[in-house]
Amino acid sequence: MNDDSDRNVREVITLDISDDNPTNSRRHRSSSTSSQDIEPLPRPIISSNKRKKTKSNNTDEDNNDKEDLSRTTIQNDAEVCPICLEEWTNSGQHRLVATECGHLFGKICIEKWLRTSPKCPQCQSTVKKKDLRRIYCRALHVLDTSERDNAIRERDLEKKARKKLAYEKAELQLAYDILKEQLKRLQNEHDKLLKLSHNLNNIGEIVDDSSRTSIESKTNLVPLSSINIRLETVIKIPEGMCRVLAYAPSHQWLFVSQPTNNSLYPGFGIKKISLIDGGRAPEYTTLRHTKPIRDIQLHGDLLLSCAWDKTMRIFDYTRNTFNLLCECASQVWSCAWNLDDPNIIYAGLNSGRVQVFDRRQIQTGETILSSSIETLSLSTTSPIVSLQYIQRNTNFQSNGLLVGSNDKSGFYEYIPDSEYRYHALPIDKNLSSLHYDSITNRLLASFRPQSSPARHELYELITRPIEDSEQSFIVSLQLIQTFIGSSINIVLSRSKIFHKNLETYIIASDNGSHGIELWNVRQPTEISSYKIPTQCDIVDVCLTRQHLCALADNQVRLYKWT
């Protein structure tokens, strides 16, 4: 009975706690009063109180969550602009500013707002743009955009700079195109004048034999012209070891062989000297030879060089590019172009042989030619000191290669698609140089002094057809004059035949008096000699339109010849 009563009381109390109805509360008080045996009331009350406390705690937690959410919302709202709901920044256009009424906005947002309404978006107070103030606050949480703004600023400056450079580039390109056109026009005029001058200087090359004889007979009646030569410029070459001189009339450039001017990259190349500006700014270009250069021959814009490093190279001196490297059997002392077929080049070796190379044998993409198509043997062991190709002309009815060594000389007649036909030439030993002049059909042979002084012999090159043959010739020499030179010839110098003012001159070096010797050969019986003191040993000479150029070991001397 008591147990059942207790269960009933608990159930009643439990329902009463869970229900807040006043009627049930009164029923609960009535039940409690009528039951006198009920002692364990505190237990269900405790349970009821726990449930009530738990409910109260849950309510507090819900209230706290609501307060945290509200606080977070307020905090988030305090960190963004009320107009665009974006975070403020501490720089740039959206930096934080305050109105006179104390509300915070992004600068660009409130300025746009004030364009349409003079009222504060939050309190409707009157706001003026001049009253906006930038906010500096240590605890203010803003988005740091300074790096981005600096980057944007630098980008804009870079765009302006690039635009300015593009404009300047366009102006310079226009000026460059104008100058290029002017240079092209001046170059064409220069080529025309140069061609006309060349034709005037070489008038004997375009007249027939009868006209030439008439001109020579008339000039023989004219007294020998006086020589007016004065030193104009001396171009020093500190590196020394200069041996070869060449002249390109199309560009008025002198080429001088010399060692490199850079000790870190030893080798040998050329110094290009412009005669247009008086040789004031010579330019050095390496030819990649590892030993001294012995000869230089020009053909168009190509330069053929040979050296003691057993190589022969072709270099484009207008583009500064290498076209071909020929590997030879031994040291190369001389070289020459085949003027009838420029694809064929010749290398005179120190073993008395001539290697013939054909540039058409080079494979596509390669620049090294290691095998020759033919070797011409002069039957001597002396170096080939001179090579010169002779073209057919009105006075010489053959074409081929003129070869000279220290003890033997000859002429190899060139027959396309056939073997070379050799013609021995009666030239003495101790030969130092050979030079053929196509205008007068004269051959100058210079000999080094031995027991007697140096001498220079002038020959006429003669071709006589063989009987019963229309294409074969006999090549021979006829001695015209002999010029006695210096008794000293320290270096292996080269002598040349030149024409100036309708006169023919023999120019050779004079090592005995350190100068240059000139002979006028217009009259065979009367020789006019002239000496130019140079105070140095001349190794090579050449003649331009206005200058006599003399090369010594460490300098180039330019003489004005009028």
XYZ file of C-alpha atoms in Angstrom:
562
model
C 0.000 0.000 0.000
C 2.737 2.349 0.867
C 4.748 1.479 -2.259
C 1.823 2.129 -4.497
C 1.157 5.368 -2.767
C 4.724 6.436 -3.304
C 4.576 5.598 -6.993
C 1.369 7.576 -7.351
C 2.846 10.540 -5.580
C 5.946 10.513 -7.783
C 3.944 10.399 -10.922
C 1.758 13.246 -9.767
C 4.745 15.328 -8.841
C 6.476 14.627 -12.130
C 3.513 15.754 -14.132
C 3.140 18.779 -11.997
C 6.717 19.884 -12.636
C 6.484 19.441 -16.317
C 3.234 21.402 -16.552
C 2.938 25.065 -15.626
C -0.886 25.091 -15.453
C -2.207 26.682 -12.177
C -5.013 24.141 -11.977
C -2.591 21.307 -11.828
C -0.679 23.190 -9.212
C -3.725 23.388 -6.987
C -4.370 19.703 -7.529
C -0.857 19.007 -6.472
C -1.270 20.925 -3.234
C -4.483 19.082 -2.454
C -2.923 15.686 -3.012
C 0.010 16.522 -0.850
C -2.177 17.589 2.028
C -4.326 14.496 2.056
C -1.474 12.050 2.137
C 0.132 11.946 5.529
C 2.368 8.923 4.940
C 4.429 10.572 2.263
C 7.927 11.220 3.600
C 10.227 10.985 0.577
C 8.945 14.229 -0.983
C 12.356 15.865 -1.191
C 13.617 13.223 -3.626
C 11.162 13.944 -6.388
C 11.426 17.633 -5.605
C 15.191 17.367 -6.051
C 14.685 15.607 -9.315
C 12.188 18.225 -10.303
C 14.563 20.979 -9.310
C 17.335 19.457 -11.424
C 15.114 19.332 -14.420
C 14.076 22.858 -13.800
C 17.695 23.940 -13.384
C 18.718 22.143 -16.567
C 15.999 23.935 -18.430
C 17.141 27.186 -16.972
C 20.735 26.476 -17.992
C 19.690 25.681 -21.550
C 17.842 28.938 -21.675
C 20.942 30.798 -20.480
C 23.093 29.059 -23.071
C 20.618 30.000 -25.810
C 20.686 33.570 -24.598
C 24.502 33.548 -24.579
C 24.585 32.157 -28.134
C 22.193 34.863 -29.234
C 24.357 37.488 -27.539
C 27.534 36.062 -29.168
C 25.847 36.012 -32.566
C 24.603 39.520 -32.065
C 28.038 40.625 -30.891
C 29.714 38.956 -33.906
C 27.202 40.562 -36.232
C 27.794 43.939 -34.647
C 31.542 43.415 -34.823
C 31.367 42.381 -38.448
C 29.144 45.324 -39.202
C 31.685 47.578 -37.515
C 34.442 46.319 -39.815
C 32.693 47.009 -43.118
C 31.447 50.087 -44.860
C 27.700 50.538 -44.276
C 27.210 51.557 -47.897
C 29.051 48.833 -49.895
C 29.436 46.269 -47.064
C 33.102 45.837 -48.003
C 35.994 45.986 -45.534
C 37.714 49.271 -45.010
C 41.308 49.783 -46.057
C 44.083 51.920 -44.614
C 45.077 53.287 -48.026
C 43.710 53.749 -51.471
C 40.306 54.964 -52.502
C 38.401 52.890 -49.918
C 40.368 54.091 -46.902
C 38.442 54.765 -43.695
C 36.991 58.263 -43.183
C 34.574 59.777 -40.654
C 31.818 62.306 -41.150
C 31.224 65.283 -38.880
C 28.444 63.303 -37.180
C 30.908 60.512 -36.313
C 29.886 57.714 -38.637
C 32.477 55.701 -40.535
C 32.465 55.000 -44.265
C 34.758 54.144 -47.113
C 36.029 57.350 -48.720
C 34.923 56.606 -52.263
C 31.523 55.331 -51.076
C 30.589 58.405 -48.995
C 31.859 60.722 -51.747
C 29.590 59.005 -54.280
C 26.740 59.159 -51.775
C 27.163 62.882 -51.213
C 26.916 63.529 -54.936
C 23.260 62.516 -54.809
C 22.318 63.337 -51.192
C 23.900 65.738 -48.665
C 22.637 63.626 -45.752
C 24.461 60.980 -43.673
C 23.245 57.484 -44.699
C 22.847 56.504 -41.023
C 21.633 59.563 -39.092
C 20.462 61.848 -41.896
C 22.651 64.686 -40.600
C 23.936 67.220 -43.060
C 27.385 66.186 -44.326
C 29.808 68.110 -46.516
C 32.641 66.568 -48.486
C 35.187 68.998 -47.067
C 34.301 67.852 -43.514
C 35.349 64.243 -44.153
C 38.314 63.235 -42.012
C 40.631 60.277 -42.373
C 40.732 57.977 -39.357
C 44.016 56.810 -37.771
C 43.346 54.260 -35.025
C 45.723 51.727 -33.526
C 43.024 49.164 -32.662
C 41.044 49.622 -35.835
C 40.761 46.446 -37.897
C 41.083 47.352 -41.577
C 42.177 45.463 -44.696
C 45.834 46.262 -45.519
C 45.902 47.169 -49.188
C 49.039 49.312 -49.210
C 51.081 46.770 -51.177
C 48.304 46.367 -53.695
C 47.901 50.126 -54.050
C 51.671 50.568 -54.427
C 51.698 47.836 -57.043
C 48.839 49.528 -58.909
C 50.643 52.849 -58.713
C 53.880 51.284 -59.991
C 51.930 49.541 -62.746
C 50.447 52.837 -63.889
C 53.883 54.464 -63.846
C 55.280 51.523 -65.797
C 52.529 51.856 -68.388
C 53.311 55.540 -68.807
C 57.042 54.812 -69.099
C 56.430 52.074 -71.670
C 54.160 54.344 -73.657
C 56.835 57.029 -73.626
C 59.529 54.550 -74.680
C 57.322 53.220 -77.472
C 56.851 56.761 -78.738
C 60.604 57.441 -78.580
C 61.290 54.114 -80.305
C 58.925 55.036 -83.116
C 60.669 58.383 -83.552
C 64.121 56.759 -83.568
C 62.960 54.081 -85.997
C 61.669 56.769 -88.330
C 64.947 58.676 -88.097
C 66.877 55.438 -88.662
C 64.839 54.602 -91.778
C 65.458 58.085 -93.154
C 69.212 57.811 -92.516
C 69.249 54.319 -94.004
C 67.652 55.583 -97.182
C 70.127 58.467 -97.325
C 73.022 56.061 -96.782
C 71.741 53.800 -99.543
C 71.433 56.733 -101.919
C 74.902 58.018 -101.024
C 76.335 54.517 -101.391
C 74.856 54.232 -104.877
C 76.306 57.603 -105.820
C 79.641 56.585 -104.324
C 79.657 53.337 -106.302
C 78.908 55.221 -109.522
C 81.692 57.731 -108.890
C 84.065 54.953 -107.870
C 83.289 53.003 -111.018
C 83.831 56.099 -113.134
C 87.117 56.825 -111.373
C 88.213 53.223 -111.784
C 87.451 53.369 -115.482
C 89.406 56.587 -115.824
C 92.404 55.182 -113.938
C 92.319 51.959 -115.913
C 91.756 53.505 -119.307
C 94.266 51.146 -120.874
C 92.058 48.171 -120.003
C 89.189 49.243 -122.256
C 91.114 50.213 -125.362
C 92.462 47.910 -128.030
C 96.097 47.378 -128.870
C 96.239 50.078 -131.544
C 94.698 52.677 -129.264
C 97.036 51.658 -126.462
C 100.042 52.027 -128.721
C 98.818 55.427 -129.827
C 98.325 56.593 -126.250
C 101.717 55.313 -125.168
C 103.421 56.972 -128.148
C 101.759 60.270 -127.237
C 102.643 60.068 -123.551
C 106.237 59.302 -124.433
C 106.464 62.771 -125.900
C 105.303 64.341 -122.627
C 107.970 65.069 -119.994
C 107.966 62.898 -116.910
C 105.428 64.224 -114.409
C 106.698 65.397 -111.064
C 105.929 63.379 -107.945
C 104.187 65.128 -105.053
C 103.942 62.811 -102.060
C 103.530 63.972 -98.475
C 102.858 62.074 -95.253
C 99.281 62.567 -94.079
C 98.602 60.060 -91.280
C 100.444 57.452 -89.249
C 98.235 54.803 -87.645
C 100.054 53.065 -84.812
C 99.470 49.361 -84.136
C 101.004 48.577 -80.718
C 100.639 44.803 -81.141
C 103.095 44.766 -84.074
C 103.674 41.718 -86.291
C 101.758 43.285 -89.225
C 102.641 41.605 -92.524
C 99.868 41.942 -95.127
C 97.965 44.918 -96.531
C 94.823 44.834 -98.722
C 92.488 47.510 -100.074
C 88.730 47.323 -100.836
C 87.923 50.197 -103.248
C 84.156 49.662 -103.022
C 84.151 50.708 -99.345
C 87.533 52.503 -99.182
C 88.713 50.175 -96.413
C 92.239 49.043 -95.641
C 92.765 45.608 -94.117
C 95.891 45.018 -92.048
C 96.841 41.656 -90.568
C 97.850 41.768 -86.901
C 97.645 39.792 -83.645
C 94.638 40.156 -81.388
C 94.526 43.122 -79.033
C 93.073 40.946 -76.252
C 95.625 38.909 -74.301
C 92.907 36.622 -72.889
C 92.019 35.321 -76.360
C 95.267 35.052 -78.355
C 95.100 34.775 -82.109
C 95.405 36.737 -85.332
C 92.935 38.826 -87.285
C 92.612 42.043 -89.268
C 92.306 45.720 -88.472
C 89.796 47.505 -90.712
C 90.746 51.122 -91.419
C 88.303 53.474 -93.143
C 89.958 56.004 -95.419
C 86.780 58.085 -95.545
C 87.384 59.435 -92.037
C 91.152 59.383 -92.341
C 91.591 56.172 -90.361
C 90.649 57.783 -87.064
C 88.675 54.820 -85.688
C 90.214 51.503 -86.838
C 88.214 48.399 -85.984
C 89.741 45.025 -85.094
C 88.126 41.741 -86.157
C 89.494 38.334 -85.299
C 89.867 35.780 -88.094
C 90.418 32.947 -85.573
C 93.878 32.122 -86.868
C 96.195 30.810 -84.156
C 99.421 31.711 -86.004
C 100.566 34.700 -88.139
C 98.629 35.519 -91.286
C 100.707 35.367 -94.477
C 98.308 36.568 -97.188
C 94.952 38.291 -97.713
C 92.992 38.365 -100.992
C 89.658 40.157 -101.581
C 86.828 39.212 -103.910
C 83.644 41.281 -103.658
C 82.597 41.354 -99.998
C 84.612 38.223 -99.174
C 88.071 38.136 -97.637
C 90.315 35.088 -98.107
C 93.084 34.710 -95.513
C 95.750 32.074 -94.913
C 98.151 31.522 -92.021
C 100.868 29.300 -90.642
C 98.288 27.375 -88.592
C 97.583 25.222 -91.717
C 94.214 26.876 -92.345
C 92.600 29.090 -94.942
C 89.427 31.026 -94.080
C 86.717 32.944 -95.965
C 85.254 35.893 -94.072
C 82.414 38.258 -95.093
C 83.800 41.607 -93.943
C 80.525 43.520 -94.493
C 78.450 41.183 -92.288
C 81.309 40.050 -90.002
C 80.466 36.382 -90.562
C 82.616 33.328 -91.339
C 81.709 31.290 -94.414
C 84.321 28.559 -94.702
C 87.379 27.004 -93.057
C 89.788 25.002 -95.237
C 92.158 22.601 -93.491
C 95.444 22.354 -95.403
C 98.242 19.814 -95.357
C 100.915 22.213 -94.019
C 101.650 25.880 -93.372
C 100.014 28.214 -95.894
C 102.122 31.098 -97.247
C 99.854 32.480 -99.994
C 96.293 32.226 -101.310
C 94.245 33.284 -104.351
C 90.742 33.291 -105.863
C 89.893 31.758 -109.200
C 88.464 34.883 -110.855
C 86.730 32.824 -113.551
C 85.067 30.565 -110.967
C 85.111 32.083 -107.428
C 84.025 28.743 -105.949
C 87.607 27.557 -106.504
C 90.322 28.857 -104.163
C 94.037 28.106 -103.933
C 96.405 27.625 -101.004
C 100.197 27.864 -101.514
C 101.966 25.645 -98.987
C 105.463 25.781 -97.528
C 106.145 22.371 -99.098
C 106.106 23.737 -102.671
C 102.616 22.502 -103.469
C 99.309 24.236 -104.205
C 96.075 22.802 -102.829
C 92.904 23.477 -104.816
C 89.603 23.671 -102.884
C 86.084 23.797 -104.288
C 83.555 25.542 -102.034
C 80.701 23.579 -103.627
C 81.949 20.410 -101.930
C 80.918 21.699 -98.511
C 77.908 19.936 -97.036
C 74.778 21.896 -96.119
C 75.069 23.396 -92.639
C 78.823 22.775 -92.382
C 81.641 25.326 -92.553
C 84.766 23.120 -92.628
C 86.349 21.770 -95.810
C 89.077 19.260 -95.006
C 89.880 17.821 -98.427
C 91.065 19.479 -101.639
C 89.998 18.502 -105.117
C 93.515 18.682 -106.532
C 97.131 19.352 -105.597
C 99.521 21.138 -107.937
C 103.165 20.240 -107.332
C 105.834 22.731 -108.394
C 108.600 20.109 -107.899
C 110.275 22.148 -105.202
C 110.526 22.147 -101.427
C 110.531 25.938 -101.085
C 107.425 27.776 -99.825
C 104.993 29.191 -102.360
C 105.495 32.909 -101.644
C 103.187 34.222 -104.363
C 99.891 33.158 -105.951
C 97.933 35.272 -108.434
C 95.169 34.323 -110.843
C 95.373 35.836 -114.337
C 92.281 36.279 -116.488
C 92.252 36.259 -120.251
C 92.577 39.762 -121.763
C 93.438 41.393 -125.073
C 97.172 41.051 -124.414
C 97.206 37.629 -122.774
C 95.273 34.865 -124.515
C 95.103 32.463 -121.608
C 93.921 32.258 -118.012
C 95.349 30.413 -115.060
C 97.337 30.521 -111.856
C 100.688 32.266 -111.532
C 102.848 30.466 -108.950
C 106.164 31.609 -107.491
C 108.470 30.025 -104.915
C 111.970 30.912 -103.684
C 113.687 28.812 -106.356
C 111.088 28.023 -109.035
C 108.109 29.695 -110.741
C 105.463 28.663 -113.232
C 102.033 29.188 -114.739
C 99.175 26.655 -114.455
C 96.777 27.130 -117.336
C 93.205 26.678 -116.137
C 91.008 24.514 -118.364
C 87.482 23.937 -116.955
C 86.589 20.286 -116.394
C 90.136 19.270 -117.208
C 93.604 19.102 -115.666
C 95.789 22.157 -115.261
C 98.469 22.558 -117.938
C 101.823 23.607 -116.459
C 104.148 26.190 -118.098
C 107.578 26.748 -116.582
C 108.721 30.386 -116.330
C 112.417 31.348 -116.572
C 112.615 33.281 -113.301
C 115.730 33.207 -111.117
C 115.972 31.909 -107.559
C 115.700 33.926 -104.313
C 112.305 35.218 -105.402
C 110.514 37.306 -102.764
C 107.335 38.345 -104.629
C 105.479 38.273 -107.973
C 102.941 40.840 -109.139
C 101.035 40.824 -112.447
C 99.454 43.989 -113.896
C 96.576 43.212 -116.279
C 96.490 46.753 -117.732
C 100.005 46.637 -119.177
C 100.380 42.831 -119.207
C 103.548 43.232 -117.146
C 104.948 40.882 -114.527
C 107.178 42.222 -111.731
C 109.536 39.739 -110.072
C 111.474 40.907 -106.994
C 114.560 39.102 -105.661
C 116.159 39.287 -102.251
C 119.756 40.519 -102.110
C 122.447 37.866 -101.766
C 125.925 38.727 -103.052
C 124.439 41.615 -105.073
C 121.757 44.222 -104.200
C 118.085 43.457 -104.522
C 116.715 43.703 -108.027
C 113.269 44.042 -109.557
C 112.760 42.651 -113.038
C 109.870 43.759 -115.224
C 108.672 41.188 -117.790
C 106.047 41.047 -120.457
C 103.944 37.919 -120.330
C 103.620 36.403 -123.802
C 101.331 33.663 -125.116
C 101.997 31.940 -128.440
C 99.539 29.412 -129.853
C 100.814 25.931 -130.566
C 100.821 24.907 -134.203
C 97.791 22.909 -135.318
C 95.991 23.822 -132.069
C 93.547 26.664 -131.492
C 93.156 26.272 -127.728
C 96.690 25.473 -126.485
C 99.341 28.121 -125.893
C 102.968 28.425 -124.950
C 103.535 30.935 -122.127
C 106.863 32.731 -122.002
C 108.483 35.880 -120.590
C 110.301 38.773 -122.195
C 112.500 40.933 -119.961
C 111.821 44.666 -120.337
C 113.654 46.412 -117.503
C 115.709 45.712 -114.413
C 115.657 47.999 -111.384
C 118.398 47.803 -108.782
C 117.241 48.248 -105.239
C 118.606 48.151 -101.724
C 121.417 45.884 -100.648
C 119.482 44.975 -97.476
C 116.174 43.157 -97.278
C 115.581 42.071 -93.713
C 111.917 41.160 -94.105
C 110.177 39.387 -96.987
C 108.615 42.513 -98.506
C 106.309 42.738 -101.526
C 106.783 44.972 -104.548
C 103.900 46.231 -106.705
C 103.099 47.835 -110.070
C 100.886 50.926 -109.787
C 99.386 53.488 -112.126
C 99.014 57.145 -111.215
C 98.307 60.127 -113.489
C 98.759 57.958 -116.610
C 102.181 56.928 -115.341
C 103.351 53.435 -114.395
C 105.401 53.027 -111.222
C 107.362 50.267 -109.553
C 107.152 50.580 -105.754
C 109.401 48.547 -103.470
C 110.734 48.778 -99.922
C 114.256 49.978 -99.175
C 115.433 48.383 -95.954
C 118.858 49.937 -96.287
C 117.616 53.517 -95.919
C 114.358 52.626 -94.135
C 112.126 53.976 -96.850
C 110.295 53.345 -100.118
C 111.722 53.359 -103.635
C 109.685 54.444 -106.687
C 110.608 54.045 -110.344
C 108.781 55.585 -113.256
C 108.867 53.093 -116.136
C 107.146 55.112 -118.840
C 110.378 55.267 -120.845
C 112.481 52.086 -120.946
C 115.730 53.963 -121.410
C 115.128 56.600 -118.789
C 114.318 55.551 -115.244
C 113.121 58.101 -112.736
C 113.654 57.006 -109.118
C 112.281 58.594 -105.976
C 112.849 57.666 -102.326
C 110.391 58.224 -99.481
C 111.969 58.127 -96.005
C 109.772 56.188 -93.600
C 112.215 55.517 -90.711
C 110.949 51.909 -90.640
C 111.098 48.698 -92.683
C 108.160 48.495 -95.096
C 106.736 45.007 -95.720
C 103.802 45.756 -98.058
C 102.355 48.637 -100.099
C 99.132 49.439 -101.943
C 97.724 52.395 -103.855
C 94.256 53.904 -103.435
C 92.632 56.722 -105.369
C 94.446 59.386 -103.357
C 96.873 57.618 -101.052
C 99.977 55.537 -101.131
C 99.660 53.143 -98.192
C 102.793 51.621 -96.691
C 102.727 48.910 -94.032
C 105.489 48.436 -91.483
C 105.740 46.059 -88.564
C 103.731 48.242 -86.171
C 102.221 51.086 -88.196
C 100.369 52.080 -91.353
C 101.607 55.205 -93.120
C 99.213 57.076 -95.421
C 100.842 59.336 -98.019
C 98.858 61.876 -100.014
C 99.832 61.423 -103.666
C 98.794 64.154 -106.093
